[in-house]
One Martini backbone bead per residue (centre of mass of N, CA, C, O) as a GRO file, in nm:
protein
  367
    1MET     BB    1  14.992  15.970   6.465
    2LEU     BB    2  14.765  15.823   6.318
    3ARG     BB    3  14.835  15.547   6.429
    4TRP     BB    4  14.785  15.625   6.726
    5LEU     BB    5  14.487  15.710   6.697
    6ILE     BB    6  14.383  15.438   6.601
    7ARG     BB    7  14.475  15.273   6.846
    8THR     BB    8  14.314  15.438   7.054
    9ALA     BB    9  14.033  15.394   6.933
   10ILE     BB   10  14.035  15.087   6.948
   11GLY     BB   11  14.084  15.068   7.253
   12ALA     BB   12  13.825  15.221   7.337
   13LEU     BB   13  13.626  15.031   7.197
   14CYS     BB   14  13.707  14.776   7.352
   15LEU     BB   15  13.640  14.888   7.632
   16MET     BB   16  13.340  14.947   7.580
   17THR     BB   17  13.267  14.658   7.504
   18ALA     BB   18  13.353  14.527   7.771
   19ILE     BB   19  13.162  14.691   7.949
   20SER     BB   20  12.902  14.607   7.804
   21VAL     BB   21  12.933  14.301   7.846
   22GLY     BB   22  12.963  14.312   8.152
   23GLY     BB   23  12.688  14.449   8.203
   24ALA     BB   24  12.512  14.230   8.074
   25GLN     BB   25  12.604  13.998   8.256
   26GLU     BB   26  12.515  14.128   8.521
   27LEU     BB   27  12.215  14.155   8.445
   28ARG     BB   28  12.162  13.859   8.390
   29GLU     BB   29  12.232  13.760   8.677
   30GLN     BB   30  12.025  13.936   8.828
   31ILE     BB   31  11.764  13.830   8.691
   32ASN     BB   32  11.827  13.510   8.755
   33LYS     BB   33  11.888  13.480   9.059
   34GLY     BB   34  11.553  13.503   9.169
   35THR     BB   35  11.417  13.311   8.964
   36VAL     BB   36  11.087  13.156   8.965
   37SER     BB   37  10.924  12.891   8.804
   38ILE     BB   38  10.563  12.838   8.731
   39ILE     BB   39  10.368  12.575   8.655
   40SER     BB   40  10.029  12.553   8.555
   41GLY     BB   41   9.755  12.662   8.374
   42GLY     BB   42   9.505  12.769   8.222
   43ILE     BB   43   9.349  13.074   8.160
   44ASN     BB   44   9.060  12.963   8.313
   45GLY     BB   45   9.198  12.873   8.564
   46THR     BB   46   9.320  12.843   8.893
   47TYR     BB   47   9.628  12.803   8.875
   48ILE     BB   48   9.704  13.078   8.740
   49ARG     BB   49   9.592  13.248   8.974
   50ILE     BB   50   9.783  13.143   9.190
   51ALA     BB   51  10.049  13.219   9.047
   52THR     BB   52   9.985  13.524   9.027
   53ASP     BB   53   9.969  13.574   9.329
   54LEU     BB   54  10.260  13.501   9.390
   55ALA     BB   55  10.379  13.733   9.225
   56SER     BB   56  10.234  13.976   9.357
   57VAL     BB   57  10.346  13.924   9.655
   58LEU     BB   58  10.670  13.829   9.615
   59ASP     BB   59  10.777  14.040   9.447
   60ASN     BB   60  11.102  14.249   9.468
   61ASN     BB   61  11.323  14.283   9.221
   62GLU     BB   62  11.576  14.116   9.358
   63ASP     BB   63  11.556  13.818   9.518
   64LEU     BB   64  11.251  13.788   9.389
   65ARG     BB   65  11.096  13.605   9.111
   66VAL     BB   66  10.780  13.528   8.975
   67LEU     BB   67  10.703  13.293   8.701
   68PRO     BB   68  10.426  13.252   8.531
   69ILE     BB   69  10.302  12.946   8.369
   70MET     BB   70  10.141  12.792   8.134
   71GLY     BB   71   9.965  12.487   8.120
   72LYS     BB   72   9.853  12.118   8.036
   73GLY     BB   73   9.860  11.974   8.305
   74SER     BB   74   9.967  11.749   8.534
   75VAL     BB   75  10.144  11.561   8.363
   76GLN     BB   76  10.298  11.784   8.209
   77ASN     BB   77  10.404  11.929   8.463
   78ILE     BB   78  10.586  11.700   8.550
   79ASP     BB   79  10.761  11.696   8.298
   80ASP     BB   80  10.854  11.994   8.332
   81ILE     BB   81  10.992  11.969   8.607
   82LEU     BB   82  11.199  11.750   8.500
   83TYR     BB   83  11.279  11.885   8.180
   84LEU     BB   84  11.222  12.182   8.179
   85ARG     BB   85  11.377  12.459   8.142
   86GLY     BB   86  11.338  12.662   8.440
   87ILE     BB   87  11.173  12.462   8.615
   88ASP     BB   88  11.069  12.431   8.968
   89ILE     BB   89  10.750  12.468   8.972
   90GLY     BB   90  10.418  12.313   9.039
   91ILE     BB   91  10.071  12.263   8.957
   92VAL     BB   92   9.889  11.981   9.093
   93GLN     BB   93   9.752  11.692   9.125
   94SER     BB   94   9.781  11.450   9.368
   95ASP     BB   95   9.717  11.193   9.160
   96VAL     BB   96   9.961  11.197   8.962
   97PHE     BB   97  10.139  10.987   9.097
   98ALA     BB   98   9.959  10.741   9.050
   99PHE     BB   99   9.961  10.765   8.741
  100VAL     BB  100  10.268  10.754   8.693
  101LYS     BB  101  10.311  10.478   8.828
  102GLN     BB  102  10.106  10.311   8.663
  103SER     BB  103  10.255  10.399   8.379
  104LYS     BB  104  10.572  10.423   8.413
  105ARG     BB  105  10.688  10.712   8.340
  106HIS     BB  106  10.833  10.767   8.646
  107PRO     BB  107  11.001  10.561   8.855
  108THR     BB  108  11.159  10.815   9.036
  109ILE     BB  109  10.952  11.032   9.150
  110ASP     BB  110  10.980  11.036   9.467
  111SER     BB  111  11.284  11.170   9.455
  112ARG     BB  112  11.229  11.422   9.239
  113VAL     BB  113  10.934  11.490   9.359
  114HIS     BB  114  10.793  11.730   9.565
  115TYR     BB  115  10.638  11.913   9.837
  116ILE     BB  116  10.536  12.214   9.985
  117THR     BB  117  10.209  12.225   9.943
  118LYS     BB  118   9.894  12.223  10.006
  119LEU     BB  119   9.607  12.340   9.891
  120TYR     BB  120   9.324  12.255   9.755
  121ASN     BB  121   9.004  12.119   9.711
  122GLU     BB  122   8.855  11.857   9.507
  123GLU     BB  123   8.568  11.701   9.406
  124PHE     BB  124   8.410  11.384   9.350
  125HIS     BB  125   8.178  11.358   9.094
  126LEU     BB  126   7.899  11.116   9.077
  127LEU     BB  127   7.669  11.130   8.824
  128VAL     BB  128   7.346  10.967   8.804
  129SER     BB  129   7.106  10.774   8.722
  130LYS     BB  130   6.823  10.634   8.874
  131ASP     BB  131   6.920  10.316   8.815
  132ILE     BB  132   7.172  10.386   8.990
  133LYS     BB  133   7.299  10.242   9.311
  134SER     BB  134   7.602  10.168   9.227
  135VAL     BB  135   7.916  10.132   9.113
  136GLU     BB  136   7.872   9.844   8.993
  137ASP     BB  137   7.642   9.936   8.784
  138LEU     BB  138   7.869  10.066   8.575
  139ALA     BB  139   7.938   9.818   8.444
  140GLY     BB  140   7.949   9.860   8.092
  141LYS     BB  141   7.892  10.163   8.112
  142GLN     BB  142   7.847  10.489   8.029
  143VAL     BB  143   8.108  10.729   8.121
  144ASN     BB  144   8.201  11.046   8.188
  145PHE     BB  145   8.554  11.168   8.192
  146GLY     BB  146   8.605  11.369   7.993
  147VAL     BB  147   8.863  11.513   7.872
  148GLN     BB  148   9.133  11.416   7.736
  149GLY     BB  149   9.392  11.502   7.975
  150SER     BB  150   9.241  11.559   8.211
  151GLY     BB  151   9.195  11.552   8.545
  152THR     BB  152   8.930  11.393   8.542
  153TYR     BB  153   9.025  11.157   8.369
  154MET     BB  154   9.251  11.064   8.552
  155THR     BB  155   9.084  11.018   8.811
  156ALA     BB  156   8.875  10.821   8.698
  157SER     BB  157   9.076  10.600   8.620
  158ILE     BB  158   9.183  10.546   8.906
  159VAL     BB  159   8.924  10.495   9.069
  160PHE     BB  160   8.809  10.253   8.902
  161ASP     BB  161   9.057  10.080   8.937
  162ARG     BB  162   9.045  10.067   9.254
  163LEU     BB  163   8.735   9.949   9.239
  164GLN     BB  164   8.702   9.736   9.009
  165VAL     BB  165   8.564   9.910   8.773
  166GLU     BB  166   8.419   9.886   8.421
  167PRO     BB  167   8.358  10.123   8.236
  168VAL     BB  168   8.266  10.333   7.960
  169PRO     BB  169   8.450  10.565   7.828
  170VAL     BB  170   8.373  10.910   7.777
  171SER     BB  171   8.404  11.233   7.571
  172PHE     BB  172   8.267  11.517   7.712
  173ASP     BB  173   8.141  11.784   7.781
  174GLN     BB  174   7.975  11.852   8.070
  175GLY     BB  175   7.712  11.972   7.960
  176LEU     BB  176   7.648  11.739   7.762
  177ALA     BB  177   7.663  11.507   7.967
  178LEU     BB  178   7.422  11.595   8.139
  179GLU     BB  179   7.209  11.560   7.915
  180LYS     BB  180   7.269  11.251   7.878
  181VAL     BB  181   7.183  11.170   8.161
  182LYS     BB  182   6.890  11.277   8.150
  183SER     BB  183   6.820  11.093   7.884
  184GLY     BB  184   6.995  10.806   7.916
  185GLU     BB  185   7.247  10.771   7.723
  186ILE     BB  186   7.401  10.786   7.994
  187ALA     BB  187   7.487  10.688   8.326
  188GLY     BB  188   7.731  10.907   8.365
  189LEU     BB  189   7.943  11.142   8.559
  190VAL     BB  190   8.258  11.305   8.588
  191TYR     BB  191   8.354  11.564   8.841
  192VAL     BB  192   8.626  11.778   8.911
  193ALA     BB  193   8.532  11.991   9.185
  194GLY     BB  194   8.442  12.245   9.366
  195LYS     BB  195   8.233  12.286   9.615
  196PRO     BB  196   7.989  12.403   9.447
  197ALA     BB  197   7.878  12.314   9.133
  198GLN     BB  198   7.735  12.486   8.872
  199LEU     BB  199   7.646  12.254   8.678
  200PHE     BB  200   7.396  12.157   8.892
  201ASN     BB  201   7.169  12.390   8.888
  202SER     BB  202   6.963  12.249   8.661
  203ILE     BB  203   6.870  12.042   8.859
  204GLU     BB  204   6.603  11.834   8.937
  205ALA     BB  205   6.472  11.636   9.180
  206THR     BB  206   6.259  11.482   8.981
  207GLU     BB  207   6.480  11.330   8.786
  208GLY     BB  208   6.671  11.120   8.972
  209ILE     BB  209   6.928  11.241   8.992
  210HIS     BB  210   7.251  11.141   9.143
  211LEU     BB  211   7.477  11.106   9.396
  212LEU     BB  212   7.739  10.882   9.430
  213PRO     BB  213   7.884  10.685   9.635
  214ILE     BB  214   8.215  10.635   9.764
  215PRO     BB  215   8.422  10.392   9.834
  216LEU     BB  216   8.654  10.393  10.118
  217THR     BB  217   8.911  10.244  10.046
  218ASP     BB  218   9.234  10.166  10.081
  219ALA     BB  219   9.307  10.231   9.785
  220ILE     BB  220   9.191  10.519   9.788
  221LEU     BB  221   9.352  10.623  10.061
  222GLU     BB  222   9.641  10.631   9.930
  223THR     BB  223   9.552  10.917   9.765
  224TYR     BB  224   9.289  11.008   9.921
  225LEU     BB  225   9.053  11.212  10.057
  226PRO     BB  226   8.790  11.246  10.249
  227SER     BB  227   8.442  11.319  10.174
  228ARG     BB  228   8.135  11.533  10.137
  229PHE     BB  229   7.789  11.565  10.079
  230SER     BB  230   7.534  11.806  10.124
  231HIS     BB  231   7.254  11.994  10.134
  232ASP     BB  232   7.414  12.263  10.125
  233ASP     BB  233   7.554  12.199   9.855
  234TYR     BB  234   7.285  12.007   9.736
  235PRO     BB  235   6.953  12.047   9.755
  236ARG     BB  236   6.869  11.864   9.486
  237LEU     BB  237   7.062  11.593   9.568
  238VAL     BB  238   7.042  11.630   9.890
  239ALA     BB  239   6.912  11.547  10.166
  240GLU     BB  240   6.818  11.608  10.458
  241ASN     BB  241   7.043  11.469  10.684
  242GLU     BB  242   7.239  11.400  10.450
  243GLN     BB  243   7.513  11.199  10.303
  244VAL     BB  244   7.786  11.191  10.058
  245LYS     BB  245   8.034  11.000   9.977
  246THR     BB  246   8.374  11.099   9.907
  247LEU     BB  247   8.644  11.255   9.736
  248ALA     BB  248   8.965  11.423   9.752
  249VAL     BB  249   9.144  11.651   9.544
  250GLY     BB  250   9.454  11.778   9.550
  251ALA     BB  251   9.631  12.064   9.535
  252VAL     BB  252   9.981  12.097   9.436
  253MET     BB  253  10.303  12.210   9.534
  254ALA     BB  254  10.557  12.142   9.326
  255VAL     BB  255  10.909  12.014   9.338
  256TYR     BB  256  11.225  12.004   9.266
  257ASN     BB  257  11.488  11.790   9.393
  258TRP     BB  258  11.744  11.946   9.462
  259PRO     BB  259  12.046  11.943   9.532
  260ALA     BB  260  12.220  12.083   9.792
  261ASP     BB  261  12.453  12.212   9.575
  262HIS     BB  262  12.240  12.356   9.415
  263PRO     BB  263  12.150  12.676   9.317
  264ARG     BB  264  11.832  12.618   9.284
  265ARG     BB  265  11.772  12.546   9.577
  266GLN     BB  266  11.799  12.834   9.691
  267LYS     BB  267  11.559  12.950   9.540
  268THR     BB  268  11.344  12.770   9.679
  269ILE     BB  269  11.409  12.865   9.965
  270ASN     BB  270  11.338  13.163   9.919
  271PHE     BB  271  11.047  13.110   9.840
  272ILE     BB  272  10.950  12.970  10.098
  273ASP     BB  273  11.012  13.196  10.295
  274ALA     BB  274  10.826  13.405  10.161
  275PHE     BB  275  10.560  13.246  10.150
  276PHE     BB  276  10.530  13.167  10.451
  277SER     BB  277  10.573  13.456  10.576
  278GLN     BB  278  10.323  13.577  10.366
  279PHE     BB  279  10.053  13.409  10.382
  280GLU     BB  280   9.830  13.611  10.481
  281ALA     BB  281   9.815  13.774  10.206
  282PHE     BB  282   9.641  13.534  10.058
  283GLN     BB  283   9.370  13.576  10.270
  284THR     BB  284   9.316  13.841  10.104
  285PRO     BB  285   9.210  14.080   9.937
  286PRO     BB  286   9.228  13.987   9.589
  287ARG     BB  287   9.255  13.701   9.639
  288HIS     BB  288   9.191  13.393   9.600
  289GLN     BB  289   8.953  13.202   9.773
  290LYS     BB  290   9.125  12.929   9.790
  291TRP     BB  291   9.325  13.024  10.015
  292GLN     BB  292   9.129  12.958  10.257
  293GLU     BB  293   9.207  12.631  10.235
  294VAL     BB  294   9.493  12.667  10.328
  295SER     BB  295   9.736  12.436  10.478
  296LEU     BB  296  10.069  12.412  10.541
  297THR     BB  297  10.044  12.129  10.724
  298ALA     BB  298   9.933  11.956  10.523
  299VAL     BB  299   9.884  11.633  10.407
  300VAL     BB  300  10.016  11.419  10.136
  301PRO     BB  301   9.934  11.141  10.009
  302GLY     BB  302  10.226  10.984   9.861
  303TRP     BB  303  10.415  11.215   9.958
  304ASN     BB  304  10.701  11.428   9.974
  305ARG     BB  305  10.843  11.660  10.158
  306TYR     BB  306  11.023  11.924  10.130
  307LYS     BB  307  11.279  11.987  10.332
  308PRO     BB  308  11.276  12.301  10.350
  309ALA     BB  309  10.976  12.304  10.433
  310GLU     BB  310  10.993  12.127  10.683
  311ASP     BB  311  11.202  12.301  10.833
  312TRP     BB  312  11.033  12.559  10.852
  313LEU     BB  313  10.793  12.442  11.010
  314LYS     BB  314  10.954  12.340  11.258
  315LYS     BB  315  11.066  12.631  11.330
  316ASN     BB  316  10.775  12.819  11.302
  317VAL     BB  317  10.562  12.609  11.397
  318MET     BB  318  10.329  12.566  11.635
  319VAL     BB  319  10.306  12.268  11.836
  320SER     BB  320  10.077  12.105  12.012
  321ASN     BB  321  10.107  11.893  12.330
  322ASP     BB  322   9.817  11.896  12.427
  323LEU     BB  323   9.634  11.626  12.515
  324ASP     BB  324   9.360  11.743  12.594
  325LYS     BB  325   9.305  11.902  12.332
  326THR     BB  326   9.329  11.662  12.141
  327LYS     BB  327   9.104  11.491  12.266
  328THR     BB  328   8.875  11.695  12.229
  329ALA     BB  329   8.899  11.716  11.921
  330PHE     BB  330   8.850  11.414  11.862
  331GLU     BB  331   8.569  11.394  11.992
  332ALA     BB  332   8.441  11.604  11.805
  333PHE     BB  333   8.490  11.444  11.550
  334LEU     BB  334   8.325  11.193  11.619
  335ALA     BB  335   8.054  11.357  11.657
  336SER     BB  336   8.054  11.450  11.338
  337GLN     BB  337   7.984  11.167  11.266
  338ASP     BB  338   7.854  10.895  11.162
  339SER     BB  339   7.754  10.576  11.263
  340SER     BB  340   7.957  10.412  11.077
  341LEU     BB  341   8.211  10.465  11.246
  342SER     BB  342   8.148  10.283  11.487
  343ASP     BB  343   8.151  10.022  11.323
  344LYS     BB  344   8.449  10.043  11.238
  345LEU     BB  345   8.567  10.046  11.537
  346SER     BB  346   8.466   9.740  11.601
  347ASP     BB  347   8.687   9.674  11.407
  348GLU     BB  348   8.954   9.645  11.148
  349ALA     BB  349   8.972   9.922  11.053
  350SER     BB  350   9.109  10.185  10.910
  351LYS     BB  351   9.329  10.409  11.054
  352ASP     BB  352   9.394  10.590  10.819
  353GLU     BB  353   9.112  10.695  10.768
  354LEU     BB  354   9.069  10.824  11.044
  355PHE     BB  355   9.311  11.017  11.037
  356LYS     BB  356   9.231  11.170  10.774
  357LEU     BB  357   8.962  11.269  10.873
  358PHE     BB  358   9.075  11.437  11.106
  359LEU     BB  359   9.255  11.625  10.941
  360LEU     BB  360   9.029  11.744  10.769
  361TRP     BB  361   8.853  11.850  11.000
  362GLN     BB  362   9.070  12.026  11.142
  363ALA     BB  363   9.122  12.215  10.900
  364LYS     BB  364   8.825  12.327  10.887
  365GLN     BB  365   8.824  12.461  11.175
  366SER     BB  366   9.062  12.681  11.086
  367GLN     BB  367   8.886  12.847  10.853
   0.00000   0.00000   0.00000
């Protein structure tokens, strides 16, 4: 009898353990089933705010959970998308592809990482002392590229390489660099930030410091979109009725290109469906104001769009084929440009530049 009781007790214990293990396994599968991890940026940056907004809007605790993770910059985020376990999506600067290819860090990056959508733009500010009149004048002179490993440092390296100008890079925090430009200790500074940047509020027009135009060469436009600064952006740096040409660096929502039969591809498809379907919720308070700049259909030069995202847009976004409306919009775009555009059209200037300018202008009209 005692032996029977012992066997019964052991059997019941084994059954309870099996139920407990089975329940834990079921819970584990349920928690991981819809979780998508997004590598973003540092605690004080915009990227982590964007990722947190994604979690706040899209989490439904059943089919989809967005897990924001702080990152260490665009290059590291690409490494993490490729190799860190559990990472599906990342927020990076659009020019990280050019940097990765130039450094031969990931030779097959084009096929392995695609983009879901372009997010917002950040402008390339090249602030220089009064004796600098062109980009070529910076050759051999000290220019602050920002902290090494930062997005600004990466972008500055690419841009000057594309322009075939070789300044002497130095690395100071931007506030200190501005003081060094004012004193003439260094020739200029590069700062990638959304205009208008608060850093420049302390500059007086009488100091002679100015924003230097960036030549929008074919090499530059392979990676960047054109942009410009106006008097409205920087009253102390740009005269009325004048504009300073520059380039725009896009923030991009990047995704690992999972094979069609991989279970994590379905997770990213579920994320895209939820994100695109609820996009309007991101453009109202209390979400970050940068969402106001996002156009889901915007093109990112040099990148491939993730096929599930492309398929969703083709299926759900109405594209007008009205040629008259398109012509009217294009004529309005031409009228909005300065006279130098007419000069470009009279020769064999880059059609790609013109098309990208039009896309950028058209996107701004819809905001």
